[in-house]
XYZ file of C-alpha atoms in Angstrom:
160
model
C -10.273 67.400 -68.522
C -8.814 64.811 -66.322
C -10.437 61.817 -64.710
C -11.421 62.940 -61.301
C -14.325 62.380 -58.710
C -17.676 62.798 -60.399
C -16.409 62.735 -64.006
C -18.113 60.598 -66.509
C -15.376 58.491 -68.368
C -15.815 56.329 -71.654
C -12.990 54.018 -72.502
C -12.223 51.206 -74.740
C -10.358 48.192 -73.247
C -9.088 44.606 -73.681
C -8.810 42.474 -70.665
C -6.356 39.655 -70.523
C -5.169 37.227 -67.881
C -1.585 36.380 -67.185
C -1.680 33.739 -69.712
C -2.433 36.316 -72.354
C -5.944 35.094 -73.033
C -8.466 37.606 -73.894
C -11.239 37.579 -71.326
C -13.211 40.677 -72.437
C -13.009 43.485 -74.798
C -15.040 46.426 -76.079
C -13.627 46.029 -79.444
C -16.253 46.549 -82.189
C -18.743 47.969 -79.424
C -19.349 51.244 -77.800
C -16.874 52.219 -75.106
C -17.531 51.278 -71.463
C -19.003 54.484 -69.730
C -18.872 54.923 -65.946
C -19.092 57.393 -63.168
C -15.556 57.866 -61.681
C -15.538 57.565 -57.689
C -18.974 55.661 -57.620
C -17.594 52.317 -57.498
C -19.042 51.186 -60.874
C -15.677 49.571 -61.941
C -13.118 47.443 -60.142
C -11.092 49.713 -57.482
C -7.783 48.824 -59.133
C -8.552 50.053 -62.513
C -10.278 53.079 -61.367
C -7.188 54.151 -59.326
C -5.134 53.722 -62.375
C -7.397 55.873 -64.419
C -7.575 58.665 -61.967
C -5.742 61.754 -63.584
C -5.845 60.726 -67.166
C -7.355 62.433 -70.131
C -9.154 61.595 -73.326
C -6.749 60.084 -75.800
C -4.436 58.667 -73.303
C -3.543 54.995 -73.585
C -2.312 52.819 -70.768
C -1.743 49.296 -69.449
C -3.049 48.685 -66.160
C -2.235 45.457 -63.993
C -4.800 44.711 -61.364
C -4.121 42.446 -58.525
C -7.010 40.151 -57.118
C -7.461 42.287 -53.947
C -8.131 45.240 -56.033
C -10.254 43.289 -58.817
C -12.583 40.617 -58.035
C -10.984 39.548 -54.696
C -9.182 36.392 -53.572
C -10.984 33.068 -53.868
C -13.216 32.474 -50.640
C -13.307 28.738 -50.049
C -16.396 29.047 -48.009
C -18.300 30.191 -51.209
C -17.615 26.663 -52.685
C -20.310 24.319 -51.380
C -21.768 20.873 -52.081
C -25.591 20.851 -52.184
C -28.169 18.095 -52.840
C -29.442 17.887 -56.447
C -33.025 18.351 -55.255
C -32.213 21.840 -54.297
C -32.642 22.621 -58.072
C -36.275 21.851 -58.108
C -37.862 22.524 -61.644
C -34.538 22.287 -63.276
C -34.400 19.269 -65.432
C -30.671 19.027 -66.125
C -28.066 20.555 -63.979
C -24.699 21.002 -65.867
C -21.371 22.534 -64.965
C -21.126 25.993 -65.997
C -24.825 26.798 -65.244
C -25.565 29.873 -63.104
C -28.257 30.078 -60.598
C -29.308 32.796 -57.923
C -28.864 31.419 -54.388
C -30.515 32.868 -51.316
C -28.142 33.219 -48.516
C -28.223 34.807 -45.078
C -26.338 37.724 -46.824
C -28.936 38.127 -49.460
C -28.934 36.744 -53.208
C -25.586 35.373 -54.482
C -24.952 34.042 -58.034
C -23.198 30.762 -57.934
C -21.866 28.746 -60.938
C -22.146 24.920 -61.035
C -18.626 23.382 -60.958
C -19.392 19.719 -60.734
C -22.260 17.280 -60.647
C -21.603 13.706 -59.224
C -24.730 11.693 -58.608
C -26.947 13.498 -56.320
C -24.588 15.971 -55.226
C -23.942 19.552 -56.817
C -20.805 21.640 -56.270
C -21.525 25.353 -56.633
C -19.192 28.186 -56.455
C -20.161 31.711 -55.270
C -16.919 33.299 -56.133
C -16.897 35.720 -59.007
C -15.481 33.976 -62.035
C -12.322 36.237 -62.185
C -11.762 36.078 -58.425
C -8.142 35.190 -57.556
C -6.898 36.405 -60.998
C -4.554 39.277 -61.794
C -6.209 41.276 -64.555
C -4.350 43.152 -67.284
C -6.144 45.986 -69.032
C -5.092 47.604 -72.343
C -6.835 50.995 -72.004
C -7.779 53.986 -74.303
C -9.645 56.877 -72.831
C -12.195 57.833 -75.424
C -13.913 60.793 -73.464
C -13.987 62.571 -70.121
C -16.724 64.980 -69.113
C -18.254 66.420 -65.851
C -21.195 64.404 -64.503
C -24.622 66.071 -64.346
C -26.214 66.537 -60.785
C -28.557 63.764 -61.527
C -25.746 61.407 -62.362
C -23.813 62.176 -59.106
C -27.109 61.944 -57.211
C -27.957 58.443 -58.826
C -24.398 57.297 -58.592
C -24.270 56.172 -62.227
C -24.285 57.613 -65.874
C -27.398 58.161 -67.733
C -27.787 57.983 -71.468
C -27.387 60.741 -73.899
C -31.146 61.708 -73.547
C -30.958 61.866 -69.806
C -32.661 59.487 -67.440
C -32.603 55.732 -68.491
C -34.067 53.526 -65.915
């Protein structure tokens, strides 16, 4: 069976950046499983998996605009230290959920200087080209329930 709209796909992958550094991998774990066409993985990778079948291996390069997007400078902001009430020590690398006009947004602390904290709401991989080594492990038709819910369910059915 080929990968198409509403198929369930399981694949192993290794993700590297342009410098060749491994950013993520399924090595030693179960393959990543998703519902094709439901927006469960980044668009650039999903497009390159279309039409593939179990056993296929490929290298997929995904540009930022089809991955985690370009860096949006407006998502980098300086906020007062007292915005982190109840947090004893704010350090670079810490992540917090911020409430914005557009809803909740995960932000990462990038710098702390005195009473000013710089946070970045961009995805950590925004602006980067992504390189995937992929091996398709399994392709099957999605159940009606999976299609209706927009995601894959576990082996025993419903899991949420």
